[in-house]
Amino acid sequence: MKLDRRGVLKALTAIPVVGALIAVLSPLFRFLKPNDKPWGIFTITPDLPQGGAQVVGKVSQLAKPWDSFYFTYVQKFVQYTPEGQEASNVPGVAIRLPKKVKFVNSEGFVGFEGETDIVLFSRICPHLGCIYNYVSDWHEVSAGYGGFRPPGFEEHALMACPCHFSIYDPEYPDNPGNVISGPAPRGARYFRFEVHGDDIVVTGAEVGAIAKCAPGAVAGAAAPPRET
Amino acid sequence: MEAVLANLREWYQDRKQRLDLWDETQTARQDNPMYILGGLVWLSWMIVIVSGIVLMLWYIPTTTGAYRSIEHITYDIPFGWAVRGLHKYGGDMLITCITLRIYRMYFAGEYKKPGELTWMILFSALVLAMISGVTGYTLEWNQRAFWAAKVILTVPTYYDDIPLIGNLGLGHAIAYIFLGGPALGQGTLTRFYSIHFGISIVLAIVAETWFYRTRRRRLNVSAFVIVLVLAFLAFVSFINLPDLGQWANNNRTPLPVLSDWYFLALYQVVKYMPPLWAGVAPALLIGYGMLVPFLDRTKETLPTRRPFFFVVGLLALIYWIGFSALIMLNIAVISRDPPYIWGITVIVLFAALLWELAYRRRQAQRAAAAAAAPAGASRPAPRPAAS
Ligand code: HEM
Ligand code: FES
């Protein structure tokens, strides 16, 4: 296109047209994601699920090393249905490790203040969101989850995902729950918890699953209230 | 600029005239059964639409009702099993026919001028049919449906990790829009129902407009073939309508878990690759498919006269079958295989490139020799080397 007078005039008239187009399209985006403010659809922080403090089990259930139990932590998610919100379970696993560790991962999320030999992982796989299993015998991992053979120091209970065979080591040095095989880009996500007497109380979960979010963000008690 | 636009317009008009989507009249090879695929695509599509509309009479698109309603359709409604079978196997047949036709067009070089637009439309049709397939399976709301949908809709969130661009939140926005919220639930089912229905209905209207304007035939196959197809689909539904499996359970992922057959190879790729790559790879594959008519620019249609593109197609076919087999037999070792696969791919592609170069050199030599030879007065000019 030549930049003569006619070209310039054409370009100038195009501006309001484009502007009007954008003005029309903006609410259309929000039509698809109605709880957003204008342009909010591209914001980085998604709606954080809400949980609060919940007792999920007892310390006495974890008497010996590698004892474990499954639990679910219930969070509310925003859904674009008439109810607006839907309860959703975050399945978790609690494990007694043979020795005390710092329950902090390489993303900087602190699951427990101080040292602990009890660790709580979200079982939502950080790869693509399936629910992984706690497998107390690593032979089963080799047999059923893509032929992974752990090195000697990791021949203990592991966590393994049925979908694409990511394997996590609950006792991984300096990063408990780290991925040791498979396509997952990071280690298992943590719950933030406290121990009150015999009760294990979850106070929040590392944001994850579908609502993957900025590292270190906490959903649950600390989440900001949602505007409606 | 103006000239470019005019050229484009002319190109588009010409290729539109020569579209050969369903009747396959542009290729005079009616005796070959591979050339009734166009008609079969239309036939299976119509079977799927009609049976789908009947299913809608009974299907309940809610997380609590979907599974039960399909059980009800299958076991209580008179001939419900047949309608469901026709829909399910009709969908499988549709995807099979499009896939076969794409491979046929690839290996026979039919995507070359003037078939570029036909090829591009068919290729998009394959993608849309596969989307219809996943959204359809999700409607069953069983374990396989639930986890397939969850995995597929988590892939876009990795688009926010593309280096250099930075996190714009676009990947999450895509996932949110399809999920109808941050997690898989009723919102997702409703949206999938709408997409599943919408793709076919909108395209059917477009196709009808095209038929109306061009007077082309919809179904260029004999009544015998039509009856055979219907009887075959009904028979398969009768003897083997798959069970629904288990109701979706968001607390337990089954082991093993498999996808629909046409996603198996991709599923294996997702196991082998970091998730961002696995999300970008299909986009590259689609990009290659859409652009191949413009990349492979010689006039040659014989596979051995365009070695590189022939080998790429062959490799795609072998990987597609091989990966599907690997995942079904569950014999892949995730931590060991990827370097071997990369190695083989690079070596084969490099060999194909050498073959192509050698072939072209030979062509050029032959042309030069022919030009140097004492030419008889009326000898036809030698074919120029492929360029
Ligand atoms: C390209 C076109 C389509 C494909 C590939 C396709 C594929 C599928 C598949 C694989 C299922 C799951 C079937 C099962 O296992 O039971 C399904 C379900 C369903 N489809 Fe489609 N479909 C297509 C078009 C349509 C259309 C046009 C409609 C409606 C007019 C429709 C309505 C439904 C309904 C109501 C169900 C749920 C019932 C059921 O699962 O049996 N589909 N579709
Ligand atoms: S979702 Fe767990 S490995 Fe892919």
XYZ file of C-alpha atoms and ligand atoms in Angstrom:
662
model
C 0.000 0.000 0.000
C 1.339 3.420 -0.918
C 1.314 6.084 1.742
C -0.353 8.803 -0.266
C -3.148 10.995 0.979
C -5.779 8.404 0.237
C -3.831 5.711 2.078
C -3.498 7.878 5.173
C -7.196 8.699 5.162
C -8.055 5.028 4.806
C -5.841 4.164 7.744
C -7.429 6.914 9.827
C -10.958 5.708 9.152
C -9.874 2.192 10.033
C -9.062 3.197 13.614
C -12.639 3.731 14.835
C -13.724 0.583 13.005
C -11.109 -1.512 14.751
C -11.943 0.172 18.040
C -15.617 -0.649 17.638
C -14.728 -4.227 16.778
C -12.680 -4.593 19.942
C -15.444 -3.005 21.987
C -17.868 -5.585 20.608
C -15.509 -8.512 21.126
C -14.562 -7.719 24.717
C -17.945 -8.659 26.208
C -17.935 -11.706 23.946
C -14.846 -12.973 25.710
C -16.512 -12.340 29.015
C -19.524 -14.191 27.749
C -17.279 -17.249 27.756
C -15.797 -16.493 31.174
C -18.488 -14.453 32.904
C -16.890 -13.822 36.290
C -14.120 -11.712 34.771
C -13.890 -7.973 34.796
C -13.400 -6.415 31.330
C -10.073 -7.698 29.967
C -9.715 -9.804 33.097
C -9.807 -12.934 30.971
C -6.113 -12.572 30.270
C -5.080 -12.073 33.868
C -2.507 -14.451 35.170
C -4.063 -15.302 38.505
C -7.091 -17.461 37.915
C -9.970 -17.879 40.336
C -8.400 -19.503 43.357
C -10.284 -22.421 44.825
C -11.340 -21.968 48.453
C -10.765 -24.560 51.146
C -10.119 -23.421 54.711
C -8.786 -25.546 57.588
C -9.855 -29.202 57.574
C -8.818 -32.117 59.788
C -7.795 -34.865 57.360
C -6.498 -37.615 59.662
C -4.565 -38.649 62.753
C -0.855 -38.845 63.440
C -1.486 -42.238 65.066
C -2.536 -43.628 61.662
C 1.093 -43.206 60.629
C 2.886 -45.295 63.247
C 5.731 -46.844 61.217
C 7.926 -45.466 58.412
C 6.155 -45.654 55.003
C 2.757 -45.948 56.636
C 0.301 -43.857 54.661
C -3.337 -42.938 54.212
C -5.366 -41.262 51.483
C -7.654 -38.342 52.268
C -9.583 -35.683 50.399
C -9.472 -31.974 50.960
C -12.586 -30.238 49.702
C -12.330 -26.952 47.863
C -14.893 -24.781 46.164
C -14.227 -23.920 42.510
C -15.961 -21.303 40.446
C -18.043 -22.878 37.708
C -20.110 -21.149 35.077
C -23.253 -22.999 35.994
C -26.375 -21.604 37.653
C -24.965 -22.617 41.054
C -21.802 -20.671 40.295
C -19.624 -22.796 42.527
C -18.910 -26.465 42.700
C -17.242 -28.432 45.455
C -14.244 -30.314 44.221
C -12.044 -32.821 45.948
C -8.305 -32.540 46.051
C -7.204 -36.094 46.766
C -4.154 -36.301 49.006
C -1.801 -38.779 50.557
C -0.156 -38.552 53.981
C 3.102 -40.452 54.418
C 5.409 -41.145 57.379
C 9.000 -40.877 56.176
C 11.866 -42.792 57.834
C 13.579 -39.530 58.808
C 12.749 -35.876 59.343
C 12.979 -33.498 56.375
C 12.313 -29.857 55.583
C 8.969 -29.957 53.749
C 9.783 -27.184 51.294
C 9.915 -27.738 47.545
C 12.080 -26.174 44.879
C 9.209 -23.839 43.937
C 9.613 -22.371 47.438
C 6.283 -23.592 48.787
C 6.445 -24.285 52.523
C 4.255 -27.238 53.467
C 5.231 -27.339 57.140
C 7.061 -24.951 59.447
C 10.196 -26.662 60.731
C 11.213 -30.285 60.272
C 8.754 -33.125 59.896
C 8.690 -36.822 59.104
C 5.044 -36.590 58.072
C 4.472 -35.233 54.570
C 1.216 -34.486 52.738
C 1.091 -34.448 48.947
C -1.721 -33.467 46.631
C -2.338 -36.516 44.435
C -3.239 -34.340 41.456
C -0.396 -35.042 39.063
C 1.555 -31.876 38.190
C 1.887 -33.217 34.659
C -1.626 -33.188 33.215
C -3.868 -33.542 36.213
C -4.576 -37.248 36.692
C -4.610 -38.734 40.197
C -1.420 -40.618 40.978
C -1.102 -43.529 43.404
C 1.049 -44.174 46.423
C 2.690 -47.527 45.669
C 4.260 -49.042 48.756
C 6.239 -51.674 46.804
C 8.482 -50.243 44.100
C 8.409 -53.553 42.187
C 4.809 -52.738 41.348
C 5.956 -49.440 39.884
C 8.412 -51.252 37.602
C 5.766 -53.734 36.541
C 2.807 -51.441 35.927
C 4.055 -47.912 35.300
C 6.230 -47.858 32.194
C 9.108 -50.071 33.281
C 10.904 -47.604 35.570
C 13.633 -49.267 37.668
C 14.605 -47.056 40.626
C 18.292 -46.752 41.548
C 19.356 -48.443 44.808
C 18.791 -45.503 47.149
C 15.239 -45.097 45.865
C 14.119 -48.697 46.264
C 11.298 -47.800 48.610
C 7.695 -46.674 48.338
C 7.113 -44.347 45.382
C 4.250 -42.377 43.909
C 3.294 -43.190 40.315
C 0.771 -41.812 37.854
C -1.354 -44.112 35.646
C -1.700 -41.586 32.820
C 1.834 -40.979 31.543
C 3.891 -42.792 34.158
C 5.474 -39.893 36.000
C 7.148 -41.266 39.130
C 7.673 -39.207 42.307
C 9.962 -39.899 45.241
C 8.368 -38.792 48.547
C 11.795 -38.715 50.202
C 13.798 -37.009 47.467
C 16.710 -35.135 49.092
C 16.040 -31.390 49.538
C 12.865 -31.567 47.459
C 10.520 -34.218 48.835
C 8.119 -35.478 46.176
C 10.372 -34.600 43.262
C 9.778 -36.253 39.905
C 12.340 -38.975 39.158
C 10.974 -40.342 35.895
C 8.375 -39.504 33.263
C 7.209 -36.306 31.606
C 6.121 -34.246 34.634
C 7.916 -30.888 34.734
C 8.066 -30.651 38.528
C 7.568 -32.557 41.762
C 4.316 -33.442 43.476
C 2.371 -30.526 44.941
C 2.150 -30.038 48.693
C -0.509 -29.418 51.254
C 0.236 -26.849 53.931
C -0.579 -28.442 57.261
C -0.217 -28.213 61.020
C -0.307 -30.890 63.703
C -2.617 -30.234 66.677
C -2.267 -33.062 69.180
C -3.162 -36.162 67.202
C -4.947 -34.225 64.456
C -3.393 -33.428 61.091
C -4.980 -30.166 59.937
C -4.628 -29.038 56.329
C -4.760 -25.257 56.044
C -4.146 -24.855 52.331
C -2.953 -26.472 49.150
C -0.366 -25.485 46.615
C -2.402 -24.204 43.698
C -2.428 -26.756 40.975
C -4.359 -29.207 38.899
C -6.147 -27.279 36.204
C -5.780 -23.994 38.044
C -2.013 -24.020 37.664
C -0.876 -20.729 39.042
C 2.114 -18.614 40.006
C 4.573 -20.652 42.086
C 4.145 -20.370 45.826
C 0.524 -19.231 45.748
C -1.706 -20.779 48.367
C -5.321 -21.643 47.849
C -7.555 -22.023 50.821
C -7.575 -19.890 53.910
C -5.189 -17.342 52.478
C -6.981 -16.865 49.162
C -8.414 -13.401 48.509
C -12.211 -13.146 48.529
C -13.768 -13.391 45.111
C -15.715 -10.511 43.669
C -19.063 -11.397 42.227
C 0.333 -5.579 -2.505
C -2.715 -5.170 -4.678
C -1.241 -7.605 -7.168
C -0.598 -10.158 -4.456
C -4.175 -9.904 -3.282
C -5.463 -10.262 -6.828
C -3.299 -13.337 -7.321
C -4.528 -14.848 -4.102
C -8.096 -14.214 -5.092
C -7.535 -15.801 -8.466
C -5.846 -18.815 -6.867
C -8.717 -19.205 -4.450
C -11.382 -18.924 -7.154
C -9.640 -21.487 -9.318
C -9.096 -24.021 -6.539
C -12.643 -23.523 -5.339
C -13.883 -24.477 -8.767
C -11.887 -27.663 -8.585
C -12.784 -28.697 -5.053
C -13.272 -32.422 -4.868
C -14.609 -33.147 -1.441
C -17.289 -35.778 -1.726
C -18.007 -36.933 -5.242
C -14.397 -37.650 -6.294
C -15.146 -36.833 -9.908
C -11.927 -34.930 -10.495
C -9.961 -38.151 -10.496
C -10.966 -40.600 -13.193
C -10.216 -43.713 -11.200
C -13.665 -44.887 -10.256
C -12.670 -48.538 -10.474
C -10.357 -48.213 -7.486
C -12.174 -48.614 -4.149
C -9.921 -45.972 -2.608
C -11.886 -43.496 -4.724
C -15.245 -44.007 -3.086
C -13.834 -42.592 0.150
C -15.247 -39.144 -0.568
C -18.773 -40.506 -0.780
C -18.224 -42.657 2.279
C -17.131 -39.612 4.273
C -20.404 -37.902 3.474
C -22.416 -41.065 4.170
C -20.870 -41.700 7.580
C -21.207 -38.034 8.471
C -24.930 -38.121 7.740
C -25.318 -41.359 9.714
C -23.608 -39.669 12.655
C -25.749 -36.522 12.446
C -29.061 -38.372 12.162
C -28.260 -40.879 14.904
C -26.856 -38.046 17.041
C -30.134 -36.143 16.813
C -32.032 -39.258 17.871
C -29.629 -39.729 20.800
C -30.309 -36.148 21.868
C -33.944 -37.095 22.489
C -32.824 -39.262 25.394
C -29.411 -38.052 26.419
C -29.187 -35.951 29.620
C -26.172 -33.625 29.598
C -25.492 -33.462 33.346
C -22.699 -34.959 35.408
C -25.260 -36.866 37.437
C -27.534 -37.860 34.571
C -25.317 -38.520 31.552
C -24.030 -41.974 32.398
C -27.442 -43.274 33.470
C -29.141 -41.823 30.409
C -26.748 -43.637 28.076
C -27.334 -46.870 29.978
C -31.026 -46.196 29.545
C -30.553 -45.602 25.806
C -28.510 -48.773 25.416
C -30.562 -51.208 27.445
C -34.136 -49.881 27.768
C -35.073 -47.834 24.719
C -36.196 -50.019 21.797
C -33.365 -50.041 19.243
C -31.491 -47.576 21.414
C -28.438 -49.791 21.134
C -28.647 -49.569 17.357
C -28.805 -45.782 17.358
C -25.927 -45.527 19.786
C -23.965 -48.117 17.807
C -24.567 -46.331 14.517
C -23.431 -43.071 16.088
C -20.340 -44.498 17.690
C -19.197 -46.691 14.818
C -20.376 -44.105 12.298
C -18.027 -41.632 13.983
C -15.207 -44.189 13.870
C -15.917 -44.806 10.200
C -15.941 -41.099 9.450
C -12.513 -40.662 10.992
C -11.203 -43.810 9.306
C -12.386 -42.650 5.892
C -10.937 -39.150 6.280
C -7.629 -40.607 7.480
C -7.421 -43.112 4.630
C -8.241 -40.414 2.164
C -5.582 -38.122 3.562
C -2.980 -40.856 3.249
C -4.175 -41.646 -0.253
C -3.943 -38.017 -1.288
C -0.527 -37.762 0.303
C 1.039 -40.789 -1.329
C -0.643 -40.223 -4.688
C 0.414 -36.580 -4.656
C -3.171 -35.427 -5.035
C -2.586 -32.447 -2.771
C -0.626 -30.822 -5.570
C -2.109 -28.275 -7.929
C -5.078 -28.070 -8.282
C -5.850 -30.110 -5.175
C -4.364 -27.796 -2.539
C -7.621 -26.405 -1.226
C -9.312 -29.807 -1.198
C -6.409 -31.156 0.818
C -6.459 -28.278 3.299
C -10.191 -28.612 3.863
C -9.902 -32.361 4.374
C -7.046 -31.921 6.780
C -9.043 -29.423 8.863
C -11.960 -31.834 8.674
C -9.816 -34.528 10.279
C -8.931 -32.196 13.126
C -12.558 -31.185 13.612
C -13.719 -34.803 13.457
C -11.195 -35.731 16.125
C -12.454 -32.856 18.281
C -15.984 -34.150 17.743
C -14.700 -37.546 18.815
C -13.245 -36.409 22.152
C -16.147 -34.169 22.967
C -18.449 -37.101 22.109
C -16.647 -39.526 24.359
C -16.762 -37.004 27.180
C -20.546 -37.039 26.949
C -20.519 -40.570 28.336
C -19.052 -39.208 31.583
C -17.289 -42.441 32.393
C -13.761 -42.861 33.694
C -12.097 -42.788 30.301
C -14.058 -39.730 29.241
C -13.303 -37.844 32.418
C -9.561 -38.405 32.410
C -9.156 -37.865 28.677
C -10.909 -34.514 28.990
C -8.891 -33.571 32.047
C -5.552 -34.380 30.393
C -6.391 -32.677 27.103
C -7.611 -29.504 28.784
C -4.526 -29.268 30.985
C -2.236 -29.197 27.956
C -3.094 -25.562 27.009
C -1.993 -24.306 30.445
C 1.574 -25.085 29.397
C 1.345 -22.560 26.581
C 1.958 -20.019 29.329
C 5.449 -21.490 29.777
C 6.659 -20.782 26.240
C 10.008 -19.066 26.699
C 10.563 -15.467 25.547
C 6.856 -14.692 25.230
C 6.300 -14.724 28.967
C 3.221 -15.699 30.865
C 0.285 -13.895 29.258
C -2.291 -16.143 30.873
C -3.567 -17.055 27.428
C -3.078 -20.804 27.932
C -5.059 -20.685 31.135
C -7.742 -18.601 29.465
C -8.096 -21.296 26.782
C -8.333 -24.049 29.385
C -10.840 -22.043 31.444
C -13.035 -21.315 28.486
C -13.322 -24.966 27.529
C -13.616 -26.176 31.117
C -16.276 -23.645 32.006
C -14.346 -22.981 35.214
C -10.996 -23.933 36.680
C -11.839 -27.614 37.101
C -13.585 -30.278 35.101
C -17.262 -30.361 35.971
C -20.770 -29.585 34.812
C -19.581 -26.476 33.000
C -17.244 -28.622 30.903
C -19.910 -31.151 30.022
C -22.318 -28.435 28.905
C -19.695 -26.755 26.762
C -18.553 -30.034 25.230
C -22.144 -30.915 24.400
C -22.517 -27.615 22.613
C -19.228 -27.997 20.710
C -19.938 -31.612 19.797
C -23.254 -30.714 18.261
C -22.190 -27.344 16.885
C -19.225 -28.415 14.758
C -21.251 -30.801 12.630
C -24.364 -28.681 12.342
C -22.555 -25.514 11.277
C -20.417 -27.396 8.766
C -23.425 -29.268 7.415
C -25.108 -25.953 6.642
C -21.966 -24.696 4.898
C -21.710 -27.923 2.902
C -25.363 -27.745 1.860
C -24.875 -24.181 0.626
C -21.961 -25.394 -1.428
C -23.942 -28.287 -2.901
C -26.766 -25.922 -3.744
C -24.470 -23.507 -5.533
C -22.324 -26.033 -7.389
C -24.830 -28.811 -8.079
C -22.201 -31.328 -7.070
C -23.260 -34.780 -5.925
C -23.305 -35.631 -2.281
C -23.109 -39.356 -2.447
C -21.393 -40.676 -5.519
C -21.578 -44.365 -4.606
C -23.979 -47.111 -5.571
C -26.995 -48.132 -3.487
C -25.268 -51.442 -2.900
C -22.378 -49.784 -1.085
C -24.761 -47.716 1.045
C -26.734 -50.767 2.123
C -23.518 -52.652 2.795
C -22.188 -49.866 5.029
C -25.420 -49.559 7.003
C -25.691 -53.316 7.439
C -22.088 -53.546 8.529
C -22.427 -50.762 11.121
C -25.648 -52.256 12.474
C -24.039 -55.690 12.648
C -20.988 -54.422 14.511
C -23.223 -52.526 16.950
C -25.256 -55.666 17.496
C -22.385 -57.999 18.251
C -20.043 -55.580 19.969
C -21.392 -52.382 21.477
C -18.745 -51.526 24.069
C -19.687 -51.227 27.687
C -19.717 -47.832 29.272
C -17.089 -48.850 31.797
C -17.142 -47.108 35.154
C -18.775 -43.866 36.113
C -16.379 -40.913 36.229
C -14.633 -40.728 39.590
C -12.525 -37.660 40.203
C -10.679 -39.361 43.083
C -9.268 -42.286 41.163
C -7.517 -42.562 37.813
C -7.734 -46.116 36.490
C -4.597 -48.049 35.557
C -4.223 -48.654 32.687
C -6.202 -45.887 31.025
C -6.500 -45.671 27.231
C -7.904 -43.066 24.864
C -9.924 -43.536 21.664
C -7.960 -45.372 19.010
C -7.247 -42.284 16.939
C -5.572 -40.544 19.866
C -3.409 -43.459 20.973
C -0.269 -42.440 19.077
C -0.534 -38.891 20.350
C -1.031 -40.254 23.852
C 2.253 -42.148 23.592
C 3.983 -38.975 22.406
C 2.672 -37.170 25.484
C 4.313 -39.827 27.641
C 7.648 -39.341 25.928
C 7.863 -35.557 25.731
C 7.878 -32.672 28.190
C 4.327 -31.310 28.310
C 5.000 -28.026 26.523
C 6.519 -29.853 23.563
C 3.699 -32.334 23.580
C 1.329 -29.381 23.338
C 3.272 -27.732 20.531
C 3.974 -30.915 18.523
C 0.379 -31.447 17.337
C 0.239 -27.793 16.322
C 3.404 -28.280 14.256
C 1.967 -31.444 12.756
C -1.208 -29.619 11.756
C 0.918 -26.782 10.406
C 2.950 -29.212 8.306
C -0.215 -30.838 7.018
C -1.767 -27.535 6.005
C 1.382 -26.250 4.334
C 2.689 -29.371 2.620
C 1.100 -28.519 -0.762
C 3.226 -25.367 -0.776
C 6.386 -27.005 0.545
C 6.439 -29.868 -1.951
C 6.365 -27.807 -5.099
C 7.481 -30.124 -7.869
C 4.929 -31.445 -10.304
C 5.931 -35.035 -9.572
C 3.270 -37.236 -8.033
C 5.092 -40.586 -7.967
C 6.508 -41.269 -4.490
C 9.951 -42.226 -5.797
C 10.218 -38.946 -7.664
C 9.758 -36.884 -4.519
C 11.697 -38.997 -2.041
C 11.852 -36.574 0.881
C 8.136 -35.967 1.208
C 7.452 -39.620 0.569
C 9.699 -40.654 3.480
C 8.152 -38.050 5.794
C 4.716 -39.485 5.055
C 5.935 -43.033 5.508
C 7.574 -42.140 8.811
C 4.348 -40.510 10.015
C 2.401 -43.643 9.103
C 4.881 -45.972 10.796
C 5.009 -43.870 13.955
C 1.254 -43.648 14.047
C 0.893 -47.420 13.909
C 3.969 -48.134 16.027
C 3.107 -45.784 18.865
C -0.471 -47.031 18.954
C 0.851 -50.584 19.249
C 3.341 -49.612 21.950
C 0.663 -48.082 24.118
C -1.827 -50.883 23.606
C 0.677 -53.582 24.476
C 2.073 -51.380 27.252
C 5.652 -52.363 26.475
C 7.297 -48.961 26.160
C 9.909 -47.975 28.724
C 9.359 -44.272 29.229
C 12.758 -43.576 30.743
C 14.694 -45.408 28.001
C 12.981 -44.921 24.625
C 13.009 -41.209 23.713
C 16.704 -40.923 22.670
C 16.327 -43.931 20.370
C 13.221 -42.482 18.770
C 14.880 -39.118 18.259
C 17.931 -40.845 16.819
C 15.941 -42.911 14.351
C 13.894 -39.879 13.296
C 16.932 -37.713 12.649
C 18.789 -40.463 10.759
C 15.803 -41.338 8.585
C 15.053 -37.699 7.751
C 18.695 -37.075 6.943
C 18.815 -40.143 4.706
C 15.647 -38.949 2.987
C 17.270 -35.586 2.358
C 20.336 -37.284 0.835
C 18.095 -39.413 -1.345
C 16.257 -36.308 -2.519
C 19.493 -34.482 -3.334
C 20.934 -37.505 -5.145
C 17.724 -37.880 -7.115
C 17.744 -34.242 -8.124
C 21.382 -34.388 -9.160
C 20.678 -37.381 -11.319
C 17.755 -35.548 -12.884
C 19.917 -32.529 -13.583
C 22.660 -34.692 -15.109
C 20.186 -36.478 -17.281
C 18.735 -33.175 -18.458
C 22.192 -31.845 -19.215
C 23.122 -34.986 -21.113
C 19.942 -34.795 -23.131
C 20.583 -31.156 -23.949
C 24.163 -31.869 -24.989
C 23.197 -34.764 -27.236
C 22.805 -33.849 -30.898
C 19.205 -32.949 -30.898
C 16.953 -34.115 -33.654
C 14.944 -31.245 -35.064
C 11.593 -32.190 -33.579
C 12.790 -33.804 -30.374
C 10.712 -32.656 -27.376
C 12.527 -30.440 -24.934
C 13.878 -32.396 -21.953
C 12.001 -32.136 -18.739
C 13.649 -29.560 -16.498
C 15.025 -30.900 -13.270
C 12.724 -30.751 -10.324
C 13.238 -27.437 -8.668
C -18.173 -35.521 13.375
C -19.245 -35.832 13.948
C -19.410 -36.627 15.218
C -18.586 -37.544 15.822
C -17.213 -38.015 15.357
C -19.248 -37.989 17.015
C -18.745 -38.920 17.898
C -19.367 -39.315 19.064
C -18.883 -40.323 19.946
C -17.616 -41.141 19.739
C -19.744 -40.430 20.984
C -19.654 -41.407 22.138
C -20.521 -42.573 21.739
C -20.598 -43.692 22.720
O -19.572 -44.331 22.943
O -21.676 -43.936 23.258
C -20.789 -39.476 20.765
C -21.875 -39.271 21.610
C -22.918 -38.423 21.340
N -23.089 -37.633 20.218
Fe -21.789 -37.504 18.667
N -20.456 -37.352 17.124
C -20.592 -36.506 16.041
C -21.663 -35.688 15.754
C -22.802 -35.559 16.544
C -23.948 -34.761 16.214
C -24.087 -33.945 14.945
C -24.830 -34.889 17.247
C -26.186 -34.302 17.426
C -26.956 -33.880 16.513
C -24.241 -35.766 18.226
C -24.840 -36.128 19.416
C -24.295 -36.985 20.341
C -24.917 -37.363 21.595
C -26.277 -36.887 22.087
C -24.043 -38.258 22.225
C -24.225 -38.900 23.616
C -24.859 -40.241 23.553
C -23.875 -41.384 23.575
O -22.736 -41.230 24.009
O -24.251 -42.474 23.153
N -23.030 -36.157 17.768
N -20.538 -38.804 19.572
S -1.017 -36.793 34.305
Fe 0.297 -37.870 35.620
S 1.882 -38.396 34.306
Fe 0.598 -37.283 32.980
